[in-house]
JSON list of C-alpha atoms in Angstrom, two decimals:
[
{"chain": "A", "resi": 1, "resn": "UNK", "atom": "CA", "xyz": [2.23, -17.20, 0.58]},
{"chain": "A", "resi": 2, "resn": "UNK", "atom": "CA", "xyz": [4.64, -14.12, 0.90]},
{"chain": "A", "resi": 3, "resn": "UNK", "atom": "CA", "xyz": [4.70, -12.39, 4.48]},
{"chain": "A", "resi": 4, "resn": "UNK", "atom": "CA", "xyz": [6.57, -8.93, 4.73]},
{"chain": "A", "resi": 5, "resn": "UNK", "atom": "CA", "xyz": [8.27, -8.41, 8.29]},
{"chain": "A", "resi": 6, "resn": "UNK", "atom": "CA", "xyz": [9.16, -4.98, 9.53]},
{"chain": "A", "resi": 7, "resn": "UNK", "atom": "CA", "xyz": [10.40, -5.84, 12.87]},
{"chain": "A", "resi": 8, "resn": "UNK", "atom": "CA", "xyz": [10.90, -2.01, 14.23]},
{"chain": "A", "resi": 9, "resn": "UNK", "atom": "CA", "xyz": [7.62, -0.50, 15.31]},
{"chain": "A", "resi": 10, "resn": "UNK", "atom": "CA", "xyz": [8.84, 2.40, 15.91]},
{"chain": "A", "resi": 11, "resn": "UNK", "atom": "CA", "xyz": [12.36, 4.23, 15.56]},
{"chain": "A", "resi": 12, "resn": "UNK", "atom": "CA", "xyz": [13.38, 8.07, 16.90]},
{"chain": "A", "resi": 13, "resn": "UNK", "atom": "CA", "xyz": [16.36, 9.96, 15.54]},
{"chain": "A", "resi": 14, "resn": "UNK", "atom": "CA", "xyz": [17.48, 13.01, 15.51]},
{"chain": "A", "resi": 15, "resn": "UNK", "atom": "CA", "xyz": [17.24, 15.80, 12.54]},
{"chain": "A", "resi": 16, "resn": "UNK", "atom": "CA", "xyz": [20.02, 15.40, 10.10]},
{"chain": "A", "resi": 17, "resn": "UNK", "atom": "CA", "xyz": [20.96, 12.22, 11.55]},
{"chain": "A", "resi": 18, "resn": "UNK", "atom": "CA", "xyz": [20.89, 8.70, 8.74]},
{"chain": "A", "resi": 19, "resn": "UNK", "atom": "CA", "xyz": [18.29, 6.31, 9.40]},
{"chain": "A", "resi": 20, "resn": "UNK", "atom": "CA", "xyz": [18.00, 2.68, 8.83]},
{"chain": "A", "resi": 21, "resn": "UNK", "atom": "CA", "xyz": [14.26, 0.54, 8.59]},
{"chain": "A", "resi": 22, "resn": "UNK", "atom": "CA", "xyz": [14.52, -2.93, 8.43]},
{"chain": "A", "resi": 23, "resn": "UNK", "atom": "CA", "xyz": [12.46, -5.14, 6.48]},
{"chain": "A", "resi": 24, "resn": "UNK", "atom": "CA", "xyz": [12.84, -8.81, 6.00]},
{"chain": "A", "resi": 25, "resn": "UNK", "atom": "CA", "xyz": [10.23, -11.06, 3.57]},
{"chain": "A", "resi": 26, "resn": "UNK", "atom": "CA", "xyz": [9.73, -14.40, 2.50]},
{"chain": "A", "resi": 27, "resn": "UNK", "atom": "CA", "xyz": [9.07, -15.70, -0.68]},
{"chain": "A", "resi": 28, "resn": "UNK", "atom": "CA", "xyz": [9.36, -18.63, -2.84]},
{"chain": "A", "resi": 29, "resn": "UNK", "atom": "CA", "xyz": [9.49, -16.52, -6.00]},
{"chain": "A", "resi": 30, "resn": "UNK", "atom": "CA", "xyz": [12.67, -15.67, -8.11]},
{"chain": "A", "resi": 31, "resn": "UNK", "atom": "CA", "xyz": [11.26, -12.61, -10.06]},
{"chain": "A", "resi": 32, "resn": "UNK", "atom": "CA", "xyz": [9.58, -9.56, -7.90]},
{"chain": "A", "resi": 33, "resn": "UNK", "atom": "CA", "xyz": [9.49, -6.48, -6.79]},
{"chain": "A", "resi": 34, "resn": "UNK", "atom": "CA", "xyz": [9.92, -4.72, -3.48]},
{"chain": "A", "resi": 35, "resn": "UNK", "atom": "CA", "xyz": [8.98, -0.95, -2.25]},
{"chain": "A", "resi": 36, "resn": "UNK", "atom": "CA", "xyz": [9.02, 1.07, 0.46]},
{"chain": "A", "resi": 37, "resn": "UNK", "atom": "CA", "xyz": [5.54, 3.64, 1.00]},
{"chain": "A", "resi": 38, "resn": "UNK", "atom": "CA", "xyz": [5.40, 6.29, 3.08]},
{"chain": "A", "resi": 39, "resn": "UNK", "atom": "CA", "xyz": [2.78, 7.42, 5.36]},
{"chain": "A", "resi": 40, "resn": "UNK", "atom": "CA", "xyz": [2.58, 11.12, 6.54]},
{"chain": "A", "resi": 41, "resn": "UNK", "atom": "CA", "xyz": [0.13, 12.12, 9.45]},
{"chain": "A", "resi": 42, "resn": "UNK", "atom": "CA", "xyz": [-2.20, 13.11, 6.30]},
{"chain": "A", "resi": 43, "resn": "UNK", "atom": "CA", "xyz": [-2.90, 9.45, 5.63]},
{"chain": "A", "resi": 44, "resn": "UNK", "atom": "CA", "xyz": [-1.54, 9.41, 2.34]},
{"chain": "A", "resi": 45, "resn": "UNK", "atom": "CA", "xyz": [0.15, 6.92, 0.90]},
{"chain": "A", "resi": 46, "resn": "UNK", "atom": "CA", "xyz": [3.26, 7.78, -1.36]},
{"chain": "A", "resi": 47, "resn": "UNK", "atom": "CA", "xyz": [5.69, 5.69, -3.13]},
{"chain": "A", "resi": 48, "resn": "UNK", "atom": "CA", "xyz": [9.34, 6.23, -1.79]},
{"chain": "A", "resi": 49, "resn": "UNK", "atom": "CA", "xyz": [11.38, 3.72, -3.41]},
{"chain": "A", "resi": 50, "resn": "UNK", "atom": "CA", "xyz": [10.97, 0.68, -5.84]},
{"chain": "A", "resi": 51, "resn": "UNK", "atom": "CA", "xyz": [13.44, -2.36, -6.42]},
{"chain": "A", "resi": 52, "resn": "UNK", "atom": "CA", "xyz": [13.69, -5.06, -8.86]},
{"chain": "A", "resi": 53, "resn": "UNK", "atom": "CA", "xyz": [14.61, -8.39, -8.16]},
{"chain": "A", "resi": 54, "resn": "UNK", "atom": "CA", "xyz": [16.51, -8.55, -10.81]},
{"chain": "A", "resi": 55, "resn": "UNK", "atom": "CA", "xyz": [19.09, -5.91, -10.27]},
{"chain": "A", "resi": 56, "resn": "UNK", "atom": "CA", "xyz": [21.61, -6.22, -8.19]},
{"chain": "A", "resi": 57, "resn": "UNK", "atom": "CA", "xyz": [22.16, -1.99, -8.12]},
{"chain": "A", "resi": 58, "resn": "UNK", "atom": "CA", "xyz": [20.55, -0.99, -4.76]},
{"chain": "A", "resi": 59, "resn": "UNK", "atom": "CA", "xyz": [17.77, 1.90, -5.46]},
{"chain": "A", "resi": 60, "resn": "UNK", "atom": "CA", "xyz": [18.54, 5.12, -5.17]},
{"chain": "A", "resi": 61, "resn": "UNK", "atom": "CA", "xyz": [16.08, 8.27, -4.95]},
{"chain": "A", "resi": 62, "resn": "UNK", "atom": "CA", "xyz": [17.79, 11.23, -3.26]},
{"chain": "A", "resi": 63, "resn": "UNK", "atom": "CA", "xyz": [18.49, 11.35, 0.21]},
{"chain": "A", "resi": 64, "resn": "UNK", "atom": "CA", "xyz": [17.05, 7.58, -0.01]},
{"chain": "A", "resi": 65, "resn": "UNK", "atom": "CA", "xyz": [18.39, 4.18, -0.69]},
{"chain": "A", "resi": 66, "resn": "UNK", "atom": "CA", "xyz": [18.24, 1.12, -0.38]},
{"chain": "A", "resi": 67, "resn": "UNK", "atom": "CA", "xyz": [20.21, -2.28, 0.79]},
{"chain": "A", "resi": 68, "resn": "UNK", "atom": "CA", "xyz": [18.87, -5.26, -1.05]},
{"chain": "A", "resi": 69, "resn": "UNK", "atom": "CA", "xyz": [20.28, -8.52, -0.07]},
{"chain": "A", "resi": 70, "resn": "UNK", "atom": "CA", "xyz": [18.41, -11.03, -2.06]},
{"chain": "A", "resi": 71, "resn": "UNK", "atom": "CA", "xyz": [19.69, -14.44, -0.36]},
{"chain": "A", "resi": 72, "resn": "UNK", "atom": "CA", "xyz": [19.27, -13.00, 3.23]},
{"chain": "A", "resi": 73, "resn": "UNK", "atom": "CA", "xyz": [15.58, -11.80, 1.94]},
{"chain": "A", "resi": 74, "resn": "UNK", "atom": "CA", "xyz": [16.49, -8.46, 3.20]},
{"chain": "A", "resi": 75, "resn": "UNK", "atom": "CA", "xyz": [14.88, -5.13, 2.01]},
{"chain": "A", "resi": 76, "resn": "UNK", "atom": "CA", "xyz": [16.51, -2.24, 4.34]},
{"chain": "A", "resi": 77, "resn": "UNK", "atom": "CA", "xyz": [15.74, 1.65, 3.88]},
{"chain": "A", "resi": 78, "resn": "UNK", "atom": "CA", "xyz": [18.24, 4.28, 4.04]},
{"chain": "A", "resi": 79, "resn": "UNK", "atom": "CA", "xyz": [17.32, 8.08, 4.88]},
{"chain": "A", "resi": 80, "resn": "UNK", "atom": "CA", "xyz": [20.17, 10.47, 4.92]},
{"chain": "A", "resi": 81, "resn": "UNK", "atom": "CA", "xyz": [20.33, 13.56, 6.32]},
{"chain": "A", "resi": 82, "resn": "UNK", "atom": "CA", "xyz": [16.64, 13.22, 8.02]},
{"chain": "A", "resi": 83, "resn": "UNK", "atom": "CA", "xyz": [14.55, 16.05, 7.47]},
{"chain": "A", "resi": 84, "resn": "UNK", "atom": "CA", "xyz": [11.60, 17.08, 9.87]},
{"chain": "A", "resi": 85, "resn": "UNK", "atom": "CA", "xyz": [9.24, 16.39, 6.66]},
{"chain": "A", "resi": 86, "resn": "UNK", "atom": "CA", "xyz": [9.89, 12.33, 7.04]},
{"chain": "A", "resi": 87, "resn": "UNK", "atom": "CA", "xyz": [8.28, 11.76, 10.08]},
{"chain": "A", "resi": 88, "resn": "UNK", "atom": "CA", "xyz": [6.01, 8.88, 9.18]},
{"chain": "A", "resi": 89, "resn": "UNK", "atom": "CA", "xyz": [4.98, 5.63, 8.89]},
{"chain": "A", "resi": 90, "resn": "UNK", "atom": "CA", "xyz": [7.01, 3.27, 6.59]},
{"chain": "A", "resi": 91, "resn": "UNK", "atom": "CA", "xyz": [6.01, 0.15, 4.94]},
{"chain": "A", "resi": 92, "resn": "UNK", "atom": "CA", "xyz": [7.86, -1.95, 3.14]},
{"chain": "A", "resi": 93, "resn": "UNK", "atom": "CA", "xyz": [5.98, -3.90, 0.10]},
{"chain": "A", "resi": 94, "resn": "UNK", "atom": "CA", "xyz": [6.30, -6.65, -2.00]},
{"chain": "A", "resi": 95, "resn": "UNK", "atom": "CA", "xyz": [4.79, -8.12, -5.44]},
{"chain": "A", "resi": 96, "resn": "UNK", "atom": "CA", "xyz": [5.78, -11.42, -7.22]},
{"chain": "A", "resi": 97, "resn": "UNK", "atom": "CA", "xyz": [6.03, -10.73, -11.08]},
{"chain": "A", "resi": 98, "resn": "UNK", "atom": "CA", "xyz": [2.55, -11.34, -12.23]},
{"chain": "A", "resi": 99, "resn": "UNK", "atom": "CA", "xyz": [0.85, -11.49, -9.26]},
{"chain": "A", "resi": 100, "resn": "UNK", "atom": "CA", "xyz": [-0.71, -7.62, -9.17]},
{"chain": "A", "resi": 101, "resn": "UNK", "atom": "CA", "xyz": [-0.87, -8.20, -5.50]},
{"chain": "A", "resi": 102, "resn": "UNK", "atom": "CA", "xyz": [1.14, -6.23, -2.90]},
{"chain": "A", "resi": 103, "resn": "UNK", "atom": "CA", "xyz": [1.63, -8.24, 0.33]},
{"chain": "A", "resi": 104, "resn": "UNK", "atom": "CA", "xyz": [3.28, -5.16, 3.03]},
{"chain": "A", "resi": 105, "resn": "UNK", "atom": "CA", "xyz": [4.53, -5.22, 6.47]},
{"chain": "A", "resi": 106, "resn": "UNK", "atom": "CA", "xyz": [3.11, -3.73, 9.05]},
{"chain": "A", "resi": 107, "resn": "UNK", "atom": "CA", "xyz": [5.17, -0.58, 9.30]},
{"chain": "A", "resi": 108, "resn": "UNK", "atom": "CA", "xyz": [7.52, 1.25, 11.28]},
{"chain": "A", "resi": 109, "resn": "UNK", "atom": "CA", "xyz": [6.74, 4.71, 12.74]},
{"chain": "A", "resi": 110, "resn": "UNK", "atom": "CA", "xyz": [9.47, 7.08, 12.39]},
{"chain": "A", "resi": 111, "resn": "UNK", "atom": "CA", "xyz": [10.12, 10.50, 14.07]},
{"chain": "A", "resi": 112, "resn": "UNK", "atom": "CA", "xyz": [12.41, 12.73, 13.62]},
{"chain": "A", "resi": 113, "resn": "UNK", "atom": "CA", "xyz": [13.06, 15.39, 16.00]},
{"chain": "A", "resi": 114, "resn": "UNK", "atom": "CA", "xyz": [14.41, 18.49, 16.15]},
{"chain": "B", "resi": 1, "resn": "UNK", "atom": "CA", "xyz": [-0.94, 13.35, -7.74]},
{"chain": "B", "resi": 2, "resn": "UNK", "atom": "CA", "xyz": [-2.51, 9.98, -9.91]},
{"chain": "B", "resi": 3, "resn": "UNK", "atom": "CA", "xyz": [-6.26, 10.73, -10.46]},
{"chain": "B", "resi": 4, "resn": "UNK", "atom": "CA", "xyz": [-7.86, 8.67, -8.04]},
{"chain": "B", "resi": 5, "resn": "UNK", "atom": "CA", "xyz": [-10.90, 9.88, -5.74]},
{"chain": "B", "resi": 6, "resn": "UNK", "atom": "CA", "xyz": [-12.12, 8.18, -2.97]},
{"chain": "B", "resi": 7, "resn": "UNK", "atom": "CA", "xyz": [-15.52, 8.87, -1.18]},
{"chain": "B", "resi": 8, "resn": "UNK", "atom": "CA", "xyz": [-17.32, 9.64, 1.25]},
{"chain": "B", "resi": 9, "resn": "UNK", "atom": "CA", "xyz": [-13.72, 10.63, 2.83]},
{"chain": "B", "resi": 10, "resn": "UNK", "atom": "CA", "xyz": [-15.32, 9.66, 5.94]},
{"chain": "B", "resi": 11, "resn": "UNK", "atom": "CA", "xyz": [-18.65, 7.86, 6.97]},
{"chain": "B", "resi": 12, "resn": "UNK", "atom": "CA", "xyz": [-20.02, 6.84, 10.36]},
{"chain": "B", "resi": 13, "resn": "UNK", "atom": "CA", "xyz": [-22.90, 3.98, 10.31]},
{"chain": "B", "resi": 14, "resn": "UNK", "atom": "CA", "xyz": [-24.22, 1.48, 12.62]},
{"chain": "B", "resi": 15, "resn": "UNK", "atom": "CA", "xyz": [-23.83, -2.16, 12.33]},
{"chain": "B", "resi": 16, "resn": "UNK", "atom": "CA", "xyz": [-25.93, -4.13, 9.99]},
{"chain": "B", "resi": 17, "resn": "UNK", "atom": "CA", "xyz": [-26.28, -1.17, 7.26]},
{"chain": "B", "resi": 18, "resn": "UNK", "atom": "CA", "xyz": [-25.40, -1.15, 3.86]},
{"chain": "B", "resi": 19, "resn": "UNK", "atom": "CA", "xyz": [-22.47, 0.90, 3.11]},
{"chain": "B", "resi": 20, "resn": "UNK", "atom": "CA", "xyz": [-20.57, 1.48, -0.56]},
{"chain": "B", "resi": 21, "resn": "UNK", "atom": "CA", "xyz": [-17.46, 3.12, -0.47]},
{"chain": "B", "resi": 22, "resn": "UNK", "atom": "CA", "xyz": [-16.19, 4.74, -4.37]},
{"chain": "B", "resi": 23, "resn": "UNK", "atom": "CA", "xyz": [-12.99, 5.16, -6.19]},
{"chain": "B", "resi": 24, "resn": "UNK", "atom": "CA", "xyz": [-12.95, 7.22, -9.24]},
{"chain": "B", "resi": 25, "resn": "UNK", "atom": "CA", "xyz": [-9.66, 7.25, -11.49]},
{"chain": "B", "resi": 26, "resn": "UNK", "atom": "CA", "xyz": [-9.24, 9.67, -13.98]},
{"chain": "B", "resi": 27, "resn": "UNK", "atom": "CA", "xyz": [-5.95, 7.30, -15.05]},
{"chain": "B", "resi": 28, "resn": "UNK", "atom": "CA", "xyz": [-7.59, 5.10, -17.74]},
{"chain": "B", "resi": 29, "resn": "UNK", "atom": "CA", "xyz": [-5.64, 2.18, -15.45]},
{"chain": "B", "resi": 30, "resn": "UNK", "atom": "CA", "xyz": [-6.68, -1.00, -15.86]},
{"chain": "B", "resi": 31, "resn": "UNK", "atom": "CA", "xyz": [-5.84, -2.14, -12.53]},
{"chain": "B", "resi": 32, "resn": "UNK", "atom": "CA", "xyz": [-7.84, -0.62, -9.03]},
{"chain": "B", "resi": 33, "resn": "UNK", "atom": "CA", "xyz": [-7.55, -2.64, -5.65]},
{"chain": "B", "resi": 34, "resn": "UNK", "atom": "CA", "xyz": [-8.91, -2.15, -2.46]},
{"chain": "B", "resi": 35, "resn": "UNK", "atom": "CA", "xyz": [-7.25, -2.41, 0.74]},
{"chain": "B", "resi": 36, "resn": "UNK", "atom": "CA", "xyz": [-8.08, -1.36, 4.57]},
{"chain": "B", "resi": 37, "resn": "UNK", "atom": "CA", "xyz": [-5.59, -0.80, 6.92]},
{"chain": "B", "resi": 38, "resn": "UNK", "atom": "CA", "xyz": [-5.40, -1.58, 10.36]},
{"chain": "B", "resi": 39, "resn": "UNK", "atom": "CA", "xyz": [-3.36, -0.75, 13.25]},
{"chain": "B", "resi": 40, "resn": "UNK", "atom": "CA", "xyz": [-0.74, -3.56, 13.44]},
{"chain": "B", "resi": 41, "resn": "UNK", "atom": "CA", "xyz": [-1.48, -4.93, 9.97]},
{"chain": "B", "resi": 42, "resn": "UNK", "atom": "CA", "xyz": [-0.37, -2.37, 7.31]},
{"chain": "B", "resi": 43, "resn": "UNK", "atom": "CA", "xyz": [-2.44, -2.56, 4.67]},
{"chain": "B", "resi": 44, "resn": "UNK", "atom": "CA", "xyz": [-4.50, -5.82, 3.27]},
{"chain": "B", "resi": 45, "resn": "UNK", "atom": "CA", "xyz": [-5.77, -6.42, 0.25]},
{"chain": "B", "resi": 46, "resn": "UNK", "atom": "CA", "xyz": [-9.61, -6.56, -0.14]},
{"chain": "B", "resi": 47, "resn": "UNK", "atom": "CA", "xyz": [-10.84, -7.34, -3.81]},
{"chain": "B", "resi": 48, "resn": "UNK", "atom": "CA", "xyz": [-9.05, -6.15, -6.99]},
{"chain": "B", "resi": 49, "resn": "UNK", "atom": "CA", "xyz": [-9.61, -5.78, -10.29]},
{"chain": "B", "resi": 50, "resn": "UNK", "atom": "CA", "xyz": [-8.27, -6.47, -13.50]},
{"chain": "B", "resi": 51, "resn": "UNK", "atom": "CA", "xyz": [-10.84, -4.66, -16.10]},
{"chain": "B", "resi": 52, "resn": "UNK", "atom": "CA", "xyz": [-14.36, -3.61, -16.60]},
{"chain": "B", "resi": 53, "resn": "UNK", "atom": "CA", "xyz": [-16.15, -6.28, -14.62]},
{"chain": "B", "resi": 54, "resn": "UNK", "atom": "CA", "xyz": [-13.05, -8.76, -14.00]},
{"chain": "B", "resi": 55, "resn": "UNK", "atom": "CA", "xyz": [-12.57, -9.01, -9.93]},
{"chain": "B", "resi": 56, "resn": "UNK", "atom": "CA", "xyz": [-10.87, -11.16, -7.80]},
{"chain": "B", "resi": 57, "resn": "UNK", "atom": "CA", "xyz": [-10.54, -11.70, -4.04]},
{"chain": "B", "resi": 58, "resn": "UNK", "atom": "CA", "xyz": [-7.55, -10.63, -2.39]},
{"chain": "B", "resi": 59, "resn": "UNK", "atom": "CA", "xyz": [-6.51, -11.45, 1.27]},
{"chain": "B", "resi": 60, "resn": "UNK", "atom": "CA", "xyz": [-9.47, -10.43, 3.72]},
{"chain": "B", "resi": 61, "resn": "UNK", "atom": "CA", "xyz": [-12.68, -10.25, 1.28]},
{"chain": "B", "resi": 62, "resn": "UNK", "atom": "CA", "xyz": [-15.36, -12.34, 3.55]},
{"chain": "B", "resi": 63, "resn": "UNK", "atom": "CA", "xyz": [-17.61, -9.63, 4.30]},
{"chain": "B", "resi": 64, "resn": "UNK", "atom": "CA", "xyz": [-17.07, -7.47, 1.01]},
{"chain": "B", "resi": 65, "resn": "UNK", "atom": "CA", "xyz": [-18.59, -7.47, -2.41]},
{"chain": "B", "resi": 66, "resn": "UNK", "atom": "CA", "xyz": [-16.42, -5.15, -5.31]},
{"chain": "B", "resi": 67, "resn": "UNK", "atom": "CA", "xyz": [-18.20, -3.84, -8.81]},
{"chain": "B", "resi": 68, "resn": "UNK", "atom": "CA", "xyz": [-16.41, -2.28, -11.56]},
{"chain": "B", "resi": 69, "resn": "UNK", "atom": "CA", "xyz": [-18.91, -1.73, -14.46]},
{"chain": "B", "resi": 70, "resn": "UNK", "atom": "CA", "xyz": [-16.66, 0.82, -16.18]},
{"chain": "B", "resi": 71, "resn": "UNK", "atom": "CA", "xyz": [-13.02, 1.65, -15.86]},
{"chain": "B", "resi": 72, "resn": "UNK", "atom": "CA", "xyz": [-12.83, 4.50, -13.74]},
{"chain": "B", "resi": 73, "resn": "UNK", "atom": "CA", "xyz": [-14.99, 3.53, -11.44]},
{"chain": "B", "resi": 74, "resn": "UNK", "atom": "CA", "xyz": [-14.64, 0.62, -8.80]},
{"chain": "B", "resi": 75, "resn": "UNK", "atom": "CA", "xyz": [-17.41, 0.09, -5.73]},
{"chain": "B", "resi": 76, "resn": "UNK", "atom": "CA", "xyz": [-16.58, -1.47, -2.75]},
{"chain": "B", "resi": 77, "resn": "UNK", "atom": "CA", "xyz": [-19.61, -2.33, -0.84]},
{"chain": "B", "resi": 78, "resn": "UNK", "atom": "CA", "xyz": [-20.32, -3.52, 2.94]},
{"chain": "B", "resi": 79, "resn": "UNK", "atom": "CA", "xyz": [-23.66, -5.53, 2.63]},
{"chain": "B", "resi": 80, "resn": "UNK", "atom": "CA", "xyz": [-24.45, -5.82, 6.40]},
{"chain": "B", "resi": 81, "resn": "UNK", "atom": "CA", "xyz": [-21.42, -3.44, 7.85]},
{"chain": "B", "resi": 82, "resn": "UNK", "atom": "CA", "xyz": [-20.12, -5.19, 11.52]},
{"chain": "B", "resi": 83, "resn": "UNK", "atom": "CA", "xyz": [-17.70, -3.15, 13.33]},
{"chain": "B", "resi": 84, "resn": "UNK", "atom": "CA", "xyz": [-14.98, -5.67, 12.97]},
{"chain": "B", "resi": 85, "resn": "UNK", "atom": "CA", "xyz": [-14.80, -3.59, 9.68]},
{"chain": "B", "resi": 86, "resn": "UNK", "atom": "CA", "xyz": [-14.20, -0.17, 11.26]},
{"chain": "B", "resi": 87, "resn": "UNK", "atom": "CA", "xyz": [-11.41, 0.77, 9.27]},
{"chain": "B", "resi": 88, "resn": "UNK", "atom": "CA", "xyz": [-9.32, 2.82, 6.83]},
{"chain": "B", "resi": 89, "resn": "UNK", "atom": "CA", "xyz": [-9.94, 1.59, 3.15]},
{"chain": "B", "resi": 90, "resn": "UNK", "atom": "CA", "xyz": [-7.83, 2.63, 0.65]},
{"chain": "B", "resi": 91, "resn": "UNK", "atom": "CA", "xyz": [-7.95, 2.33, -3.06]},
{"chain": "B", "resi": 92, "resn": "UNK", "atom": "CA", "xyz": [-5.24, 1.81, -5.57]},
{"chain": "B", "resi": 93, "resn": "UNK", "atom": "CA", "xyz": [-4.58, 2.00, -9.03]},
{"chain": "B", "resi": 94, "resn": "UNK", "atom": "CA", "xyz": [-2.12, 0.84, -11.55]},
{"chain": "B", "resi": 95, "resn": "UNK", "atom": "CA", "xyz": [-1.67, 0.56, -15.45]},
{"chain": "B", "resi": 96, "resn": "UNK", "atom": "CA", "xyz": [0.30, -2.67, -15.72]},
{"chain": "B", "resi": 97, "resn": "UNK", "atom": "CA", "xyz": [-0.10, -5.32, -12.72]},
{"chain": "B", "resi": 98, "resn": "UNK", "atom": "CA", "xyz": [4.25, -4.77, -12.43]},
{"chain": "B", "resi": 99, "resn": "UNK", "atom": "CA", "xyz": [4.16, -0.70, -12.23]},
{"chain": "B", "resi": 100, "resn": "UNK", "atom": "CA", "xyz": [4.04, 0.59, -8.31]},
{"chain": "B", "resi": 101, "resn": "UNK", "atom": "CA", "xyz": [0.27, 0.98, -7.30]},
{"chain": "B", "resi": 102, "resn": "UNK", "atom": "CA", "xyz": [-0.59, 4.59, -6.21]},
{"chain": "B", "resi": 103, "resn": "UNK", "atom": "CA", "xyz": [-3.20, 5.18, -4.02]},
{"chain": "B", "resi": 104, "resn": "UNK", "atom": "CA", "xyz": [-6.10, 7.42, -3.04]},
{"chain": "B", "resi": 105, "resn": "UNK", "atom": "CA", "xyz": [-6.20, 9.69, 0.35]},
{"chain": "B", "resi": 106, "resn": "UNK", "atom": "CA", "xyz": [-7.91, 7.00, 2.04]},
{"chain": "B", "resi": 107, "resn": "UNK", "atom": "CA", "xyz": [-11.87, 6.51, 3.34]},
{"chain": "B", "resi": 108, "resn": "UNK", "atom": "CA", "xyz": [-11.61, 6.56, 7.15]},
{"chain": "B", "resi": 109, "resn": "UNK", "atom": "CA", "xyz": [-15.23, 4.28, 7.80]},
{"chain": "B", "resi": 110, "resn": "UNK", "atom": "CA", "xyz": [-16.17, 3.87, 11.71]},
{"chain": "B", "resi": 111, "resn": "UNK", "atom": "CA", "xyz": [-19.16, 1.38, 12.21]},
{"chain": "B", "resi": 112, "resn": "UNK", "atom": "CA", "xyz": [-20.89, 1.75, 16.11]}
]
């Protein structure tokens, strides 16, 4: 079974500072996909960032990014330039290539301040 | 915003009531999951479903029955609620089992 470890429960930065999450997983699977979903006091749940196994290019979306390091099992996420708007929780996600399922961590809280 | 609607957005019950929770998509998706989320957890899949009346159990189902007897539409029901299943449940949907799953606003449920 896949398990999805987010080892920071919660982080604090500063406004315009660069932020990194961790996430680590483990999986027996070649082909799959990861993502990062974040969660804003409103409870919803929106899709930040997606990655594909396959591609060695890091993700990119805006001030966001990614560090995928496929033999360490490593799924880090990058916010630049933190705005007051990304305080939230942050969980990382993953899906083998068939498998419909996503397995996520348990999430990291982040605030930024002003 | 994906067309999904869950409801009631928020129910209070007592233990050993019946309680069904909806999730409407608008989509035409063939995939809808359930998932609650607990503090500590993240989010765990309940039951999902592949098409009208396909299902499958996901990773904490003891406890939970699903229906889907047309697409947009996909029941999750409590038959005798316990508060060990005071939670937030959250629905999903997604056209092809690969895409990113994007979810509803969530149906806080608190069960005394």
């Amino acid at each position: 079974a896949q398990t999805v470890t987010q080892s920071q429960p919660e982080m604090s930065v500063q406004e315009a500072e660069t932020v990194t999450l961790s996430c680590t997983y483990d999986t027996s699977e070649n082909n799959y996909y990861l993502f990062w979903y974040k969660q804003p006091p409103s409870r919803q749940m929106i899709l930040v960032i997606r990655q594909e196994a396959y591609k060695q290019q890091n993700a990119t979306e805006n001030r966001f990014s990614v560090n995928f390091q496929k033999a360490a099992k490593s799924f880090s996420l990058k916010i630049s330039d933190s705005q007051l708007g990304d305080t939230a929780m942050y969980f990382c996600a993953f899906m083998a290539q068939g498998a419909q399922k996503l397995v996520f961590g348990q999430g990291t809280r982040l605030t930024i301040n002003p | 915003d994906a067309g999904i609607t869950q409801s009631p957005r928020h129910k209070v019950t007592e233990t050993g009531t019946p309680v069904t929770l909806r999730c409407h998509q608008t989509e035409n998706h063939r995939y809808m999951y359930w998932y609650r989320q607990d503090p500590g957890h993240g989010l765990r899949l309940i039951h999902y479903s592949y098409g009208v009346k396909d299902t499958d159990k996901g990773e904490v189902s003891d406890g939970y029955s699903v229906s889907r007897s047309k697409t947009e539409d996909f029941l999750l029901t409590l038959e005798s609620a316990t508060s060990s299943q005071t939670s937030v449940y959250f629905c999903a949907i997604n056209r092809d089992g690969n895409q990113p799953q994007h979810f509803g606003d969530g149906t806080r449920l608190s069960i005394l």
